[in-house]
Coordinates of C-alpha atoms in Angstrom, one line a residue:
X26 CA -19.2 24.6 -30.7
X27 CA -19.2 24.9 -26.9
X28 CA -16.0 25.0 -24.8
X29 CA -16.5 21.4 -23.8
X30 CA -17.2 20.4 -27.4
X31 CA -13.9 21.8 -28.6
X32 CA -12.1 19.7 -26.0
X33 CA -14.0 16.6 -27.1
X34 CA -13.1 17.3 -30.7
X35 CA -9.5 17.8 -29.8
X36 CA -9.3 14.5 -27.9
X37 CA -11.1 12.7 -30.8
X38 CA -8.6 14.2 -33.3
X39 CA -5.8 12.5 -31.4
X40 CA -7.2 9.3 -32.8
X41 CA -6.0 8.2 -36.3
X42 CA -7.1 9.7 -39.6
X43 CA -9.3 12.7 -39.0
X44 CA -9.6 15.0 -42.1
X45 CA -9.1 18.3 -40.2
X46 CA -9.7 19.7 -36.7
X47 CA -11.6 23.0 -36.4
X48 CA -11.6 24.8 -33.1
X49 CA -13.3 28.1 -32.4
X50 CA -13.2 30.6 -29.6
X51 CA -11.0 28.6 -27.3
X52 CA -7.5 28.7 -25.9
X53 CA -5.2 25.8 -26.6
X54 CA -5.8 22.7 -24.3
X55 CA -2.5 23.1 -22.5
X56 CA -3.6 26.6 -21.4
X57 CA -6.2 25.3 -19.0
X58 CA -9.6 26.9 -18.4
X59 CA -10.3 30.6 -18.5
X60 CA -12.9 32.5 -16.4
X61 CA -15.7 29.9 -17.2
X62 CA -13.7 27.4 -15.1
X63 CA -14.6 29.1 -11.9
X64 CA -18.3 29.5 -12.8
X65 CA -20.4 26.9 -11.0
X66 CA -23.9 28.2 -9.9
X67 CA -26.7 29.0 -12.3
X68 CA -26.5 32.7 -11.5
X69 CA -22.8 32.7 -12.2
X70 CA -23.3 31.0 -15.5
X71 CA -26.0 33.5 -16.5
X72 CA -23.8 36.4 -15.5
X73 CA -21.0 34.9 -17.5
X74 CA -23.1 34.6 -20.6
X75 CA -24.3 38.2 -20.2
X76 CA -20.7 39.4 -19.9
X77 CA -19.9 37.6 -23.2
X78 CA -22.7 39.6 -24.8
X79 CA -23.8 37.0 -27.3
X80 CA -27.0 35.6 -25.8
X81 CA -30.3 37.5 -25.8
X82 CA -31.0 39.1 -22.4
X83 CA -34.6 38.2 -23.1
X84 CA -33.8 34.5 -23.4
X85 CA -31.6 34.6 -20.2
X86 CA -34.6 36.2 -18.3
X87 CA -37.2 33.7 -19.5
X88 CA -37.9 31.1 -16.8
X89 CA -39.3 28.6 -19.3
X90 CA -36.4 28.9 -21.7
X91 CA -33.9 28.7 -18.8
X92 CA -35.6 25.4 -17.7
X93 CA -34.8 24.0 -21.1
X94 CA -31.2 25.3 -21.6
X95 CA -29.8 25.3 -18.1
X96 CA -29.0 21.5 -18.0
X97 CA -26.9 21.8 -21.1
X98 CA -25.2 25.0 -19.9
X99 CA -24.4 23.4 -16.5
X100 CA -23.0 20.3 -18.3
X101 CA -20.8 22.5 -20.5
X102 CA -19.4 24.6 -17.7
X103 CA -18.8 21.4 -15.7
X104 CA -16.9 19.8 -18.6
X105 CA -14.8 22.9 -19.0
X106 CA -14.1 23.1 -15.3
X107 CA -13.1 19.4 -15.0
X108 CA -11.1 18.9 -18.3
X109 CA -7.4 18.4 -17.8
X110 CA -5.1 18.2 -20.7
X111 CA -2.5 15.4 -20.6
X112 CA 0.6 15.3 -22.8
X113 CA 0.3 12.6 -25.4
X114 CA 0.0 12.0 -29.1
X115 CA -1.1 15.2 -30.9
X116 CA -3.5 15.2 -33.8
X117 CA -1.7 14.5 -37.1
X118 CA -4.5 16.1 -39.1
X119 CA -4.4 19.8 -40.3
X120 CA -5.7 22.2 -37.7
X121 CA -7.8 25.4 -38.2
X122 CA -8.1 27.8 -35.3
X123 CA -11.0 30.3 -35.5
X124 CA -11.5 33.2 -33.2
X125 CA -13.1 36.6 -32.7
X126 CA -10.5 39.4 -32.7
X127 CA -12.1 40.9 -29.5
X128 CA -12.9 37.6 -27.7
X129 CA -12.1 38.1 -24.0
X130 CA -11.8 34.3 -23.5
X131 CA -9.2 33.8 -26.2
X132 CA -6.3 36.2 -26.0
X133 CA -3.9 36.0 -29.0
X134 CA -1.2 34.1 -27.1
X135 CA -3.7 31.5 -26.0
X136 CA -4.9 31.0 -29.6
X137 CA -1.4 30.9 -31.0
X138 CA -0.5 28.1 -28.6
X139 CA -2.7 25.8 -30.7
X140 CA 0.3 25.4 -33.0
X141 CA 1.9 23.2 -30.3
X142 CA -1.1 20.8 -30.4
X143 CA -0.8 19.2 -33.8
X144 CA 1.8 17.7 -36.1
X145 CA 0.2 18.9 -39.3
X146 CA -0.5 22.3 -40.9
X147 CA -2.0 24.8 -38.5
X148 CA -3.9 27.9 -39.8
X149 CA -5.4 30.8 -37.9
X150 CA -8.4 32.9 -38.8
X151 CA -9.5 35.9 -36.8
X152 CA -12.9 37.4 -37.5
X153 CA -14.2 40.7 -36.4
X154 CA -16.1 40.3 -33.1
X155 CA -16.1 38.9 -29.6
X156 CA -16.7 35.4 -28.3
X157 CA -19.8 35.0 -30.4
X158 CA -18.2 36.3 -33.6
X159 CA -19.7 33.2 -35.4
X160 CA -23.2 34.7 -35.3
X161 CA -22.1 37.4 -37.8
X162 CA -19.6 35.3 -39.8
X163 CA -21.3 31.9 -40.2
X164 CA -21.4 32.1 -44.0
X165 CA -17.7 33.0 -44.2
X166 CA -16.7 30.1 -41.8
X167 CA -18.9 27.7 -43.7
X168 CA -17.3 28.7 -47.0
X169 CA -13.8 28.2 -45.4
X170 CA -14.8 24.8 -44.2
X171 CA -16.4 23.8 -47.5
X172 CA -13.2 24.8 -49.4
X173 CA -11.0 22.9 -47.0
X174 CA -13.0 19.7 -47.0
X175 CA -14.2 19.6 -50.7
X176 CA -12.7 16.7 -52.5
X177 CA -9.8 17.8 -54.7
X178 CA -10.3 17.1 -58.4
X179 CA -8.3 14.2 -59.5
X180 CA -5.7 14.6 -62.3
X181 CA -7.1 14.0 -65.7
X182 CA -5.8 11.0 -67.6
X183 CA -2.8 11.9 -69.6
X184 CA 0.9 11.5 -69.8
X185 CA 1.5 11.6 -66.1
X186 CA -1.4 9.3 -65.2
X187 CA -2.4 6.5 -67.6
X188 CA -6.0 6.0 -68.3
X189 CA -7.3 2.8 -66.6
X190 CA -8.1 0.0 -69.0

Protein backbone atom coordinates (compact mmCIF):
# COMPACT_ATOMS: atom_id res chain seq x y z
CA UNK A 1 0.00 0.00 0.00
CA UNK A 2 1.37 3.40 -0.90
CA UNK A 3 1.60 6.27 1.56
CA UNK A 4 -1.42 7.95 0.02
CA UNK A 5 -3.33 4.66 0.07
CA UNK A 6 -2.95 4.23 3.82
CA UNK A 7 -4.35 7.72 4.34
CA UNK A 8 -7.30 6.87 2.08
CA UNK A 9 -7.85 3.64 4.03
CA UNK A 10 -7.68 5.53 7.33
CA UNK A 11 -10.27 8.07 6.18
CA UNK A 12 -12.53 5.28 4.86
CA UNK A 13 -12.22 3.43 8.18
CA UNK A 14 -13.72 6.49 9.88
CA UNK A 15 -17.00 5.45 8.21
CA UNK A 16 -19.24 2.95 10.00
CA UNK A 17 -18.57 -0.78 10.22
CA UNK A 18 -15.20 -1.67 8.66
CA UNK A 19 -13.99 -5.11 9.77
CA UNK A 20 -10.40 -4.02 10.50
CA UNK A 21 -7.95 -1.37 9.33
CA UNK A 22 -4.44 -2.42 8.31
CA UNK A 23 -1.75 0.20 7.84
CA UNK A 24 1.80 -0.50 6.79
CA UNK A 25 5.00 1.50 6.75
CA UNK A 26 3.45 4.79 7.73
CA UNK A 27 3.40 7.13 10.68
CA UNK A 28 0.11 7.96 12.37
CA UNK A 29 -2.00 10.52 10.45
CA UNK A 30 -1.58 13.20 13.11
CA UNK A 31 2.21 13.02 12.69
CA UNK A 32 2.11 14.71 9.28
CA UNK A 33 4.29 13.74 6.37
CA UNK A 34 7.87 12.61 6.52
CA UNK A 35 10.62 13.20 3.99
CA UNK A 36 8.43 12.28 1.04
CA UNK A 37 6.32 15.37 1.73
CA UNK A 38 9.05 17.66 0.42
CA UNK A 39 9.71 15.55 -2.68
CA UNK A 40 8.14 17.17 -5.72
CA UNK A 41 10.16 16.71 -8.94
CA UNK A 42 10.70 13.47 -10.81
CA UNK A 43 14.41 13.36 -9.97
CA UNK A 44 13.59 13.93 -6.27
CA UNK A 45 11.06 11.10 -6.34
CA UNK A 46 13.53 8.73 -7.99
CA UNK A 47 16.28 9.71 -5.53
CA UNK A 48 13.88 9.12 -2.64
CA UNK A 49 12.99 5.66 -3.95
CA UNK A 50 16.68 4.82 -4.33
CA UNK A 51 17.27 5.90 -0.72
CA UNK A 52 14.54 3.57 0.50
CA UNK A 53 16.34 0.70 -1.28
CA UNK A 54 13.31 -1.33 -2.25
CA UNK A 55 12.95 -0.63 -5.96
CA UNK A 56 15.23 -2.10 -8.57
CA UNK A 57 17.85 0.38 -9.78
CA UNK A 58 17.40 -1.15 -13.21
CA UNK A 59 13.70 -0.27 -13.17
CA UNK A 60 14.41 3.27 -11.97
CA UNK A 61 16.87 3.74 -14.87
CA UNK A 62 14.63 2.37 -17.62
CA UNK A 63 13.02 5.28 -19.55
CA UNK A 64 10.15 3.11 -20.86
CA UNK A 65 9.33 1.78 -17.39
CA UNK A 66 9.55 5.26 -15.90
CA UNK A 67 7.11 6.56 -18.49
CA UNK A 68 4.62 3.99 -17.20
CA UNK A 69 5.17 4.36 -13.45
CA UNK A 70 5.93 8.07 -13.00
CA UNK A 71 2.30 9.26 -13.24
CA UNK A 72 1.32 6.98 -10.33
CA UNK A 73 4.42 7.93 -8.33
CA UNK A 74 3.77 11.66 -8.86
CA UNK A 75 0.17 11.23 -7.75
CA UNK A 76 1.22 9.28 -4.65
CA UNK A 77 3.81 11.84 -3.60
CA UNK A 78 1.33 14.68 -4.26
CA UNK A 79 -1.32 12.94 -2.14
CA UNK A 80 1.16 12.53 0.72
CA UNK A 81 2.27 16.16 0.43
CA UNK A 82 -1.27 17.57 0.45
CA UNK A 83 -2.95 15.31 3.04
CA UNK A 84 -3.92 17.09 6.23
CA UNK A 85 -5.29 15.13 9.14
CA UNK A 86 -8.27 16.72 10.85
CA UNK A 87 -9.52 15.70 14.27
CA UNK A 88 -12.82 13.89 14.09
CA UNK A 89 -14.39 10.52 14.67
CA UNK A 90 -11.76 7.82 14.80
CA UNK A 91 -12.22 4.34 13.34
CA UNK A 92 -14.16 2.07 15.68
CA UNK A 93 -12.80 -1.07 14.06
CA UNK A 94 -9.74 -2.99 15.23
CA UNK A 95 -6.46 -1.60 13.90
CA UNK A 96 -3.33 -3.49 12.89
CA UNK A 97 -0.14 -1.50 12.34
CA UNK A 98 2.63 -3.19 10.34
CA UNK A 99 6.16 -1.86 9.92
CA UNK A 100 9.72 -2.77 9.14
CA UNK A 101 12.01 -2.60 12.17
CA UNK A 102 14.55 -0.49 10.23
CA UNK A 103 12.17 1.69 8.20
CA UNK A 104 13.59 5.23 8.10
CA UNK A 105 10.09 6.63 7.39
CA UNK A 106 8.42 5.12 10.42
CA UNK A 107 10.32 5.64 13.65
CA UNK A 108 8.88 3.71 16.59
CA UNK A 109 7.19 6.72 18.20
CA UNK A 110 5.43 7.62 14.92
CA UNK A 111 4.17 4.04 14.61
CA UNK A 112 3.03 3.83 18.23
CA UNK A 113 0.99 7.02 17.79
CA UNK A 114 -1.48 4.96 15.77
CA UNK A 115 -3.02 3.86 19.09
CA UNK A 116 -4.45 7.40 19.32
CA UNK A 117 -6.30 6.90 16.03
CA UNK A 118 -8.86 4.30 16.84
CA UNK A 119 -11.36 3.34 19.46
CA UNK A 120 -10.97 -0.42 19.12
CA UNK A 121 -8.15 -2.88 19.65
CA UNK A 122 -4.78 -1.74 18.25
CA UNK A 123 -2.02 -4.27 17.52
CA UNK A 124 1.51 -3.67 16.29
CA UNK A 125 3.67 -6.03 14.24
CA UNK A 126 7.28 -5.19 13.33
CA UNK A 127 9.03 -7.30 10.71
CA UNK A 128 12.72 -7.46 9.96
CA UNK A 129 13.58 -4.97 7.24
CA UNK A 130 13.24 -1.43 6.00
CA UNK A 131 10.44 0.45 4.27
CA UNK A 132 9.92 -2.39 1.80
CA UNK A 133 9.92 -5.16 4.45
CA UNK A 134 6.76 -6.57 2.89
CA UNK A 135 8.70 -7.94 -0.08
CA UNK A 136 10.33 -10.49 2.23
CA UNK A 137 7.36 -11.06 4.54
CA UNK A 138 4.32 -11.11 2.27
CA UNK A 139 3.39 -14.68 3.26
CA UNK A 140 3.57 -13.93 7.00
CA UNK A 141 1.47 -10.78 6.59
CA UNK A 142 -1.07 -12.62 4.44
CA UNK A 143 -1.34 -15.34 7.09
CA UNK A 144 -1.85 -12.71 9.79
CA UNK A 145 -4.59 -11.04 7.78
CA UNK A 146 -6.22 -14.35 6.93
CA UNK A 147 -6.35 -15.35 10.58
CA UNK A 148 -7.72 -11.94 11.58
CA UNK A 149 -10.44 -11.89 8.96
CA UNK A 150 -11.45 -15.55 8.84
CA UNK A 151 -14.99 -16.11 10.02
CA UNK A 152 -15.02 -17.42 13.54
CA UNK A 153 -16.71 -20.80 13.89
CA UNK A 154 -20.13 -20.55 15.38
CA UNK A 155 -20.91 -22.35 18.59
CA UNK A 156 -22.31 -25.82 18.03
CA UNK A 157 -25.91 -26.36 19.07
CA UNK A 158 -26.09 -27.54 22.63
CA UNK A 159 -27.05 -26.45 26.12
CA UNK A 160 -25.95 -22.84 25.62
CA UNK A 161 -27.47 -22.44 22.20
CA UNK A 162 -30.63 -24.29 21.24
CA UNK A 163 -30.76 -25.97 17.87
CA UNK A 164 -33.07 -24.07 15.47
CA UNK A 165 -36.33 -25.85 14.73
